[in-house]
Every structure is written in structure tokens, then in C-alpha cells.
Tab-separated table of N, CA, C and O in Angstrom:
chain	number	residue	atom	x	y	z
A	1	MET	N	4.510	-29.110	-176.365
A	1	MET	CA	5.523	-28.694	-175.406
A	1	MET	C	5.051	-29.075	-174.007
A	1	MET	O	3.912	-28.834	-173.646
A	2	GLN	N	5.945	-29.652	-173.249
A	2	GLN	CA	5.603	-29.993	-171.877
A	2	GLN	C	5.659	-28.737	-171.026
A	2	GLN	O	6.465	-27.837	-171.269
A	3	GLU	N	4.806	-28.705	-170.036
A	3	GLU	CA	4.754	-27.530	-169.184
A	3	GLU	C	6.080	-27.337	-168.452
A	3	GLU	O	6.674	-28.277	-167.940
A	4	GLY	N	6.563	-26.113	-168.412
A	4	GLY	CA	7.797	-25.795	-167.715
A	4	GLY	C	9.047	-25.942	-168.570
A	4	GLY	O	10.142	-25.688	-168.091
A	5	GLN	N	8.893	-26.351	-169.831
A	5	GLN	CA	10.049	-26.500	-170.706
A	5	GLN	C	9.966	-25.495	-171.842
A	5	GLN	O	8.990	-25.453	-172.572
A	6	LEU	N	11.011	-24.724	-172.003
A	6	LEU	CA	11.065	-23.788	-173.119
A	6	LEU	C	11.594	-24.468	-174.369
A	6	LEU	O	11.120	-24.239	-175.465
A	7	PHE	N	12.624	-25.311	-174.185
A	7	PHE	CA	13.155	-26.090	-175.291
A	7	PHE	C	12.785	-27.548	-175.071
A	7	PHE	O	12.814	-28.044	-173.957
A	8	THR	N	12.444	-28.228	-176.149
A	8	THR	CA	12.258	-29.672	-176.126
A	8	THR	C	13.184	-30.253	-177.179
A	8	THR	O	13.693	-29.526	-178.047
A	9	TRP	N	13.418	-31.572	-177.144
A	9	TRP	CA	14.285	-32.180	-178.153
A	9	TRP	C	13.688	-31.989	-179.531
A	9	TRP	O	14.404	-31.753	-180.493
A	10	GLY	N	12.366	-32.060	-179.635
A	10	GLY	CA	11.721	-31.829	-180.919
A	10	GLY	C	11.925	-30.406	-181.418
A	10	GLY	O	12.175	-30.181	-182.598
A	11	ALA	N	11.822	-29.443	-180.510
A	11	ALA	CA	12.017	-28.040	-180.893
A	11	ALA	C	13.453	-27.776	-181.304
A	11	ALA	O	13.712	-26.969	-182.203
A	12	LEU	N	14.405	-28.449	-180.664
A	12	LEU	CA	15.815	-28.256	-181.021
A	12	LEU	C	16.140	-28.869	-182.368
A	12	LEU	O	17.163	-28.542	-182.956
A	13	GLY	N	15.286	-29.753	-182.859
A	13	GLY	CA	15.476	-30.320	-184.184
A	13	GLY	C	14.954	-29.426	-185.289
A	13	GLY	O	15.113	-29.743	-186.462
A	14	THR	N	14.351	-28.297	-184.936
A	14	THR	CA	13.838	-27.367	-185.943
A	14	THR	C	14.837	-26.239	-186.157
A	14	THR	O	15.703	-25.973	-185.322
A	15	MET	N	14.702	-25.573	-187.265
A	15	MET	CA	15.582	-24.454	-187.598
A	15	MET	C	15.481	-23.341	-186.551
A	15	MET	O	16.493	-22.828	-186.094
A	16	ALA	N	14.276	-23.006	-186.162
A	16	ALA	CA	14.085	-21.904	-185.211
A	16	ALA	C	14.650	-22.249	-183.838
A	16	ALA	O	15.390	-21.449	-183.248
A	17	GLY	N	14.326	-23.419	-183.328
A	17	GLY	CA	14.804	-23.803	-182.000
A	17	GLY	C	16.307	-23.957	-181.944
A	17	GLY	O	16.971	-23.465	-181.022
A	18	ALA	N	16.864	-24.639	-182.935
A	18	ALA	CA	18.308	-24.846	-182.962
A	18	ALA	C	19.045	-23.522	-183.144
A	18	ALA	O	20.060	-23.272	-182.486
A	19	SER	N	18.549	-22.657	-184.008
A	19	SER	CA	19.207	-21.368	-184.249
A	19	SER	C	19.219	-20.510	-182.991
A	19	SER	O	20.225	-19.869	-182.679
A	20	LEU	N	18.114	-20.496	-182.277
A	20	LEU	CA	18.048	-19.687	-181.060
A	20	LEU	C	19.011	-20.209	-180.006
A	20	LEU	O	19.738	-19.423	-179.375
A	21	LEU	N	19.066	-21.532	-179.827
A	21	LEU	CA	19.993	-22.074	-178.837
A	21	LEU	C	21.443	-21.864	-179.251
A	21	LEU	O	22.286	-21.534	-178.414
A	22	VAL	N	21.746	-22.007	-180.529
A	22	VAL	CA	23.108	-21.746	-181.005
A	22	VAL	C	23.476	-20.297	-180.734
A	22	VAL	O	24.579	-20.006	-180.263
A	23	TYR	N	22.568	-19.386	-181.014
A	23	TYR	CA	22.826	-17.972	-180.739
A	23	TYR	C	23.181	-17.760	-179.267
A	23	TYR	O	24.176	-17.112	-178.946
A	24	PHE	N	22.382	-18.319	-178.374
A	24	PHE	CA	22.645	-18.141	-176.942
A	24	PHE	C	23.955	-18.792	-176.512
A	24	PHE	O	24.735	-18.191	-175.778
A	25	VAL	N	24.200	-20.012	-176.942
A	25	VAL	CA	25.433	-20.708	-176.547
A	25	VAL	C	26.661	-19.949	-177.038
A	25	VAL	O	27.621	-19.746	-176.292
A	26	VAL	N	26.633	-19.510	-178.282
A	26	VAL	CA	27.785	-18.780	-178.833
A	26	VAL	C	27.970	-17.456	-178.099
A	26	VAL	O	29.100	-17.089	-177.760
A	27	GLN	N	26.900	-16.749	-177.829
A	27	GLN	CA	27.022	-15.465	-177.136
A	27	GLN	C	27.606	-15.623	-175.732
A	27	GLN	O	28.432	-14.831	-175.308
A	28	TYR	N	27.175	-16.659	-175.039
A	28	TYR	CA	27.638	-16.855	-173.665
A	28	TYR	C	29.036	-17.457	-173.578
A	28	TYR	O	29.684	-17.338	-172.541
A	29	THR	N	29.495	-18.118	-174.629
A	29	THR	CA	30.808	-18.775	-174.574
A	29	THR	C	31.853	-18.128	-175.463
A	29	THR	O	33.018	-18.517	-175.418
A	30	LYS	N	31.478	-17.149	-176.248
A	30	LYS	CA	32.398	-16.539	-177.209
A	30	LYS	C	33.647	-15.956	-176.548
A	30	LYS	O	34.752	-16.127	-177.049
A	31	ALA	N	33.510	-15.284	-175.431
A	31	ALA	CA	34.667	-14.680	-174.760
A	31	ALA	C	35.656	-15.757	-174.306
A	31	ALA	O	36.870	-15.578	-174.432
A	32	LEU	N	35.141	-16.864	-173.802
A	32	LEU	CA	36.020	-17.955	-173.378
A	32	LEU	C	36.735	-18.578	-174.567
A	32	LEU	O	37.937	-18.858	-174.510
A	33	VAL	N	36.001	-18.808	-175.645
A	33	VAL	CA	36.603	-19.391	-176.842
A	33	VAL	C	37.641	-18.444	-177.425
A	33	VAL	O	38.723	-18.872	-177.833
A	34	ASP	N	37.337	-17.162	-177.446
A	34	ASP	CA	38.304	-16.177	-177.960
A	34	ASP	C	39.575	-16.152	-177.117
A	34	ASP	O	40.665	-15.934	-177.644
A	35	ARG	N	39.449	-16.393	-175.831
A	35	ARG	CA	40.613	-16.393	-174.951
A	35	ARG	C	41.430	-17.671	-175.115
A	35	ARG	O	42.652	-17.632	-175.168
A	36	TRP	N	40.762	-18.818	-175.174
A	36	TRP	CA	41.461	-20.104	-175.210
A	36	TRP	C	41.840	-20.541	-176.616
A	36	TRP	O	42.837	-21.230	-176.800
A	37	LEU	N	41.029	-20.190	-177.593
A	37	LEU	CA	41.271	-20.589	-178.987
A	37	LEU	C	41.164	-19.362	-179.894
A	37	LEU	O	40.239	-19.261	-180.710
A	38	PRO	N	42.090	-18.424	-179.779
A	38	PRO	CA	41.963	-17.172	-180.531
A	38	PRO	C	42.008	-17.357	-182.050
A	38	PRO	O	41.547	-16.482	-182.781
A	39	TRP	N	42.518	-18.466	-182.509
A	39	TRP	CA	42.612	-18.730	-183.946
A	39	TRP	C	41.301	-19.256	-184.527
A	39	TRP	O	41.151	-19.338	-185.744
A	40	LEU	N	40.338	-19.614	-183.678
A	40	LEU	CA	39.072	-20.195	-184.135
A	40	LEU	C	38.060	-19.089	-184.433
A	40	LEU	O	37.614	-18.397	-183.510
A	41	PRO	N	37.672	-18.926	-185.706
A	41	PRO	CA	36.670	-17.899	-186.030
A	41	PRO	C	35.310	-18.211	-185.394
A	41	PRO	O	34.940	-19.376	-185.243
A	42	THR	N	34.587	-17.166	-185.041
A	42	THR	CA	33.275	-17.334	-184.419
A	42	THR	C	32.319	-18.096	-185.327
A	42	THR	O	31.533	-18.914	-184.843
A	43	ASP	N	32.382	-17.865	-186.630
A	43	ASP	CA	31.495	-18.571	-187.556
A	43	ASP	C	31.729	-20.080	-187.519
A	43	ASP	O	30.777	-20.858	-187.532
A	44	VAL	N	32.987	-20.479	-187.449
A	44	VAL	CA	33.310	-21.908	-187.389
A	44	VAL	C	32.863	-22.482	-186.042
A	44	VAL	O	32.320	-23.586	-185.977
A	45	PHE	N	33.067	-21.723	-184.977
A	45	PHE	CA	32.606	-22.155	-183.661
A	45	PHE	C	31.095	-22.339	-183.658
A	45	PHE	O	30.567	-23.312	-183.108
A	46	ALA	N	30.368	-21.423	-184.298
A	46	ALA	CA	28.907	-21.518	-184.371
A	46	ALA	C	28.476	-22.774	-185.126
A	46	ALA	O	27.500	-23.431	-184.736
A	47	VAL	N	29.185	-23.136	-186.188
A	47	VAL	CA	28.861	-24.358	-186.928
A	47	VAL	C	29.101	-25.577	-186.043
A	47	VAL	O	28.302	-26.522	-186.037
A	48	MET	N	30.172	-25.571	-185.274
A	48	MET	CA	30.465	-26.691	-184.374
A	48	MET	C	29.380	-26.832	-183.307
A	48	MET	O	28.928	-27.942	-183.015
A	49	VAL	N	28.956	-25.719	-182.743
A	49	VAL	CA	27.893	-25.741	-181.733
A	49	VAL	C	26.592	-26.235	-182.369
A	49	VAL	O	25.882	-27.066	-181.790
A	50	ALA	N	26.278	-25.737	-183.553
A	50	ALA	CA	25.057	-26.154	-184.242
A	50	ALA	C	25.091	-27.649	-184.535
A	50	ALA	O	24.087	-28.348	-184.345
A	51	TRP	N	26.233	-28.159	-184.985
A	51	TRP	CA	26.355	-29.586	-185.272
A	51	TRP	C	26.093	-30.411	-184.008
A	51	TRP	O	25.372	-31.399	-184.044
A	52	ALA	N	26.676	-29.992	-182.891
A	52	ALA	CA	26.485	-30.715	-181.635
A	52	ALA	C	25.016	-30.692	-181.206
A	52	ALA	O	24.455	-31.729	-180.804
A	53	ILE	N	24.371	-29.543	-181.294
A	53	ILE	CA	22.968	-29.426	-180.886
A	53	ILE	C	22.072	-30.265	-181.786
A	53	ILE	O	21.200	-30.998	-181.300
A	54	LEU	N	22.275	-30.180	-183.087
A	54	LEU	CA	21.441	-30.952	-184.011
A	54	LEU	C	21.652	-32.449	-183.832
A	54	LEU	O	20.689	-33.233	-183.872
A	55	THR	N	22.886	-32.864	-183.636
A	55	THR	CA	23.172	-34.282	-183.434
A	55	THR	C	22.524	-34.786	-182.154
A	55	THR	O	21.852	-35.826	-182.141
A	56	LEU	N	22.701	-34.043	-181.060
A	56	LEU	CA	22.097	-34.449	-179.787
A	56	LEU	C	20.572	-34.482	-179.869
A	56	LEU	O	19.941	-35.379	-179.311
A	57	ALA	N	19.997	-33.512	-180.550
A	57	ALA	CA	18.539	-33.475	-180.678
A	57	ALA	C	18.022	-34.693	-181.442
A	57	ALA	O	17.001	-35.281	-181.069
A	58	GLN	N	18.730	-35.085	-182.486
A	58	GLN	CA	18.299	-36.243	-183.271
A	58	GLN	C	18.456	-37.542	-182.489
A	58	GLN	O	17.583	-38.394	-182.512
A	59	VAL	N	19.582	-37.692	-181.801
A	59	VAL	CA	19.799	-38.905	-181.004
A	59	VAL	C	18.779	-38.974	-179.873
A	59	VAL	O	18.200	-40.030	-179.599
A	60	ALA	N	18.527	-37.846	-179.220
A	60	ALA	CA	17.553	-37.818	-178.123
A	60	ALA	C	16.135	-38.086	-178.612
A	60	ALA	O	15.301	-38.574	-177.851
A	61	SER	N	15.877	-37.794	-179.875
A	61	SER	CA	14.542	-38.024	-180.440
A	61	SER	C	14.382	-39.437	-180.989
A	61	SER	O	13.340	-39.756	-181.558
A	62	GLY	N	15.423	-40.264	-180.862
A	62	GLY	CA	15.282	-41.655	-181.251
A	62	GLY	C	16.080	-42.091	-182.464
A	62	GLY	O	15.997	-43.253	-182.854
A	63	ALA	N	16.842	-41.203	-183.091
A	63	ALA	CA	17.654	-41.597	-184.245
A	63	ALA	C	18.786	-42.506	-183.774
A	63	ALA	O	19.282	-42.364	-182.658
A	64	GLY	N	19.179	-43.418	-184.626
A	64	GLY	CA	20.241	-44.345	-184.275
A	64	GLY	C	21.599	-43.662	-184.248
A	64	GLY	O	22.040	-43.117	-185.259
A	65	ALA	N	22.262	-43.687	-183.099
A	65	ALA	CA	23.561	-43.022	-182.963
A	65	ALA	C	24.637	-43.688	-183.803
A	65	ALA	O	25.662	-43.076	-184.092
A	66	GLY	N	24.421	-44.906	-184.249
A	66	GLY	CA	25.412	-45.604	-185.056
A	66	GLY	C	25.268	-45.352	-186.548
A	66	GLY	O	26.068	-45.843	-187.337
A	67	ASP	N	24.281	-44.586	-186.942
A	67	ASP	CA	24.034	-44.317	-188.362
A	67	ASP	C	24.844	-43.099	-188.803
A	67	ASP	O	24.592	-41.977	-188.366
A	68	TRP	N	25.801	-43.316	-189.683
A	68	TRP	CA	26.685	-42.241	-190.115
A	68	TRP	C	25.929	-41.117	-190.819
A	68	TRP	O	26.351	-39.964	-190.802
A	69	ARG	N	24.784	-41.437	-191.422
A	69	ARG	CA	24.018	-40.403	-192.139
A	69	ARG	C	23.514	-39.316	-191.209
A	69	ARG	O	23.385	-38.152	-191.607
A	70	LEU	N	23.262	-39.667	-189.966
A	70	LEU	CA	22.829	-38.689	-188.967
A	70	LEU	C	23.852	-37.570	-188.824
A	70	LEU	O	23.517	-36.391	-188.820
A	71	TYR	N	25.117	-37.942	-188.735
A	71	TYR	CA	26.185	-36.972	-188.512
A	71	TYR	C	26.442	-36.112	-189.753
A	71	TYR	O	26.692	-34.915	-189.629
A	72	VAL	N	26.348	-36.724	-190.923
A	72	VAL	CA	26.554	-35.969	-192.167
A	72	VAL	C	25.424	-34.966	-192.369
A	72	VAL	O	25.674	-33.800	-192.705
A	73	LEU	N	24.194	-35.411	-192.157
A	73	LEU	CA	23.059	-34.505	-192.326
A	73	LEU	C	23.081	-33.392	-191.277
A	73	LEU	O	22.797	-32.223	-191.590
A	74	ALA	N	23.431	-33.729	-190.045
A	74	ALA	CA	23.540	-32.700	-189.006
A	74	ALA	C	24.630	-31.700	-189.360
A	74	ALA	O	24.473	-30.499	-189.126
A	75	PHE	N	25.727	-32.171	-189.946
A	75	PHE	CA	26.813	-31.269	-190.355
A	75	PHE	C	26.334	-30.320	-191.451
A	75	PHE	O	26.589	-29.109	-191.391
A	76	ALA	N	25.618	-30.840	-192.437
A	76	ALA	CA	25.105	-29.983	-193.511
A	76	ALA	C	24.112	-28.962	-192.961
A	76	ALA	O	24.175	-27.771	-193.304
A	77	ASN	N	23.218	-29.403	-192.100
A	77	ASN	CA	22.233	-28.489	-191.521
A	77	ASN	C	22.863	-27.499	-190.552
A	77	ASN	O	22.315	-26.417	-190.328
A	78	ALA	N	24.007	-27.847	-189.981
A	78	ALA	CA	24.675	-26.961	-189.029
A	78	ALA	C	25.050	-25.633	-189.679
A	78	ALA	O	25.010	-24.588	-189.024
A	79	PHE	N	25.399	-25.653	-190.943
A	79	PHE	CA	25.738	-24.403	-191.629
A	79	PHE	C	24.517	-23.504	-191.750
A	79	PHE	O	24.614	-22.282	-191.574
A	80	LEU	N	23.359	-24.088	-192.047
A	80	LEU	CA	22.131	-23.292	-192.142
A	80	LEU	C	21.743	-22.724	-190.786
A	80	LEU	O	21.371	-21.548	-190.670
A	81	VAL	N	21.841	-23.552	-189.749
A	81	VAL	CA	21.474	-23.112	-188.404
A	81	VAL	C	22.429	-22.027	-187.920
A	81	VAL	O	22.011	-21.023	-187.336
A	82	ALA	N	23.730	-22.202	-188.161
A	82	ALA	CA	24.714	-21.193	-187.750
A	82	ALA	C	24.481	-19.879	-188.492
A	82	ALA	O	24.608	-18.792	-187.903
A	83	ALA	N	24.136	-19.951	-189.770
A	83	ALA	CA	23.843	-18.730	-190.531
A	83	ALA	C	22.606	-18.029	-189.975
A	83	ALA	O	22.584	-16.791	-189.857
A	84	ALA	N	21.583	-18.801	-189.625
A	84	ALA	CA	20.379	-18.204	-189.035
A	84	ALA	C	20.693	-17.585	-187.676
A	84	ALA	O	20.195	-16.503	-187.345
A	85	ALA	N	21.539	-18.244	-186.884
A	85	ALA	CA	21.946	-17.677	-185.593
A	85	ALA	C	22.722	-16.384	-185.802
A	85	ALA	O	22.573	-15.434	-185.030
A	86	GLY	N	23.531	-16.334	-186.853
A	86	GLY	CA	24.251	-15.099	-187.180
A	86	GLY	C	23.293	-13.971	-187.528
A	86	GLY	O	23.524	-12.813	-187.167
A	87	GLN	N	22.200	-14.306	-188.208
A	87	GLN	CA	21.204	-13.276	-188.532
A	87	GLN	C	20.475	-12.805	-187.280
A	87	GLN	O	20.139	-11.621	-187.170
A	88	ILE	N	20.247	-13.707	-186.342
A	88	ILE	CA	19.659	-13.295	-185.064
A	88	ILE	C	20.587	-12.293	-184.390
A	88	ILE	O	20.145	-11.263	-183.870
A	89	ASN	N	21.886	-12.583	-184.416
A	89	ASN	CA	22.869	-11.668	-183.831
A	89	ASN	C	22.858	-10.324	-184.550
A	89	ASN	O	22.895	-9.266	-183.906
A	90	ASN	N	22.809	-10.347	-185.882
A	90	ASN	CA	22.780	-9.085	-186.644
A	90	ASN	C	21.552	-8.243	-186.299
A	90	ASN	O	21.652	-7.024	-186.160
A	91	LYS	N	20.408	-8.900	-186.167
A	91	LYS	CA	19.185	-8.161	-185.826
A	91	LYS	C	19.222	-7.647	-184.393
A	91	LYS	O	18.661	-6.593	-184.091
A	92	ALA	N	19.889	-8.375	-183.515
A	92	ALA	CA	20.008	-7.898	-182.130
A	92	ALA	C	20.910	-6.669	-182.058
A	92	ALA	O	20.652	-5.746	-181.291
A	93	LEU	N	21.970	-6.663	-182.857
A	93	LEU	CA	22.901	-5.529	-182.847
A	93	LEU	C	22.409	-4.353	-183.675
A	93	LEU	O	22.709	-3.198	-183.357
A	94	ASN	N	21.675	-4.629	-184.759
A	94	ASN	CA	21.171	-3.600	-185.644
A	94	ASN	C	19.686	-3.826	-185.904
A	94	ASN	O	19.287	-4.292	-186.970
A	95	PRO	N	18.831	-3.502	-184.924
A	95	PRO	CA	17.400	-3.779	-185.091
A	95	PRO	C	16.798	-2.975	-186.238
A	95	PRO	O	17.262	-1.876	-186.547
A	96	PRO	N	15.778	-3.536	-186.876
A	96	PRO	CA	15.100	-2.802	-187.946
A	96	PRO	C	14.545	-1.476	-187.417
A	96	PRO	O	14.064	-1.400	-186.277
A	97	GLY	N	14.629	-0.451	-188.210
A	97	GLY	CA	14.123	0.840	-187.814
A	97	GLY	C	15.117	1.644	-186.998
A	97	GLY	O	14.796	2.715	-186.494
A	98	GLY	N	16.330	1.121	-186.858
A	98	GLY	CA	17.342	1.812	-186.079
A	98	GLY	C	17.977	2.971	-186.814
A	98	GLY	O	18.772	3.705	-186.238
A	99	GLY	N	17.677	3.124	-188.107
A	99	GLY	CA	18.174	4.249	-188.871
A	99	GLY	C	19.476	3.994	-189.588
A	99	GLY	O	19.796	4.680	-190.533
A	100	LYS	N	20.235	2.999	-189.188
A	100	LYS	CA	21.536	2.744	-189.795
A	100	LYS	C	21.389	2.249	-191.233
A	100	LYS	O	22.076	2.705	-192.120
A	101	ASN	N	20.511	1.282	-191.447
A	101	ASN	CA	20.360	0.681	-192.765
A	101	ASN	C	18.959	0.902	-193.338
A	101	ASN	O	18.501	0.119	-194.146
A	102	ASP	N	18.281	1.907	-192.903
A	102	ASP	CA	16.911	2.152	-193.397
A	102	ASP	C	16.928	2.805	-194.759
A	102	ASP	O	17.728	3.562	-195.114
């Protein structure tokens, strides 16, 4: 990691880095999306954000932008990243030891 950078393109290509950024992006933009696109479920929006982040991270890391496999693989991984971001949200709202699900 370079000094002064919390996220790097390499870190965004990992499950942990991508999931954390997806969580933040969705949390900060959810109200706007709900207002402008009320028919779009948050889960689908999270997959779209994850796909964009994973695609950009791969292209920025040197993957060929003209290779269709990049986009298909990023789309498949976007579901995993969005699900992990959803779990981050669940833990933030219902932390372990909170008594609700103990």
C-alpha cells in the first residue's frame, strides 16, 4: 500500500476491499437512488455498483478493456461482493452481542 492511500486498485480487486467500498457507496447514495429510481431494489443497485468497482479495478490494474471475459467475470463476482457488502450492513445494524439474535 502506498503511503496516504486507504484503497488501492489492487485492494479494490479483492473481496474485502471491493465489499467495503460497495458498502460505503451504496450507503451514501441509497437515498438518491430511492428518490430517482424507486423501482430499483437496493440489492440490484449494490450488484451494479460492485460490477463497476470490480471492472474499474481490473482495467486500472492492467487488464485489457477489450476482453469480454473481464466484464463477465466481474459480473459474476459482483454478486459475491454485493452479498458481502450486505453482510457488512447487517453487522453494522445488528452487531454481535446486541442481544437481538444471541
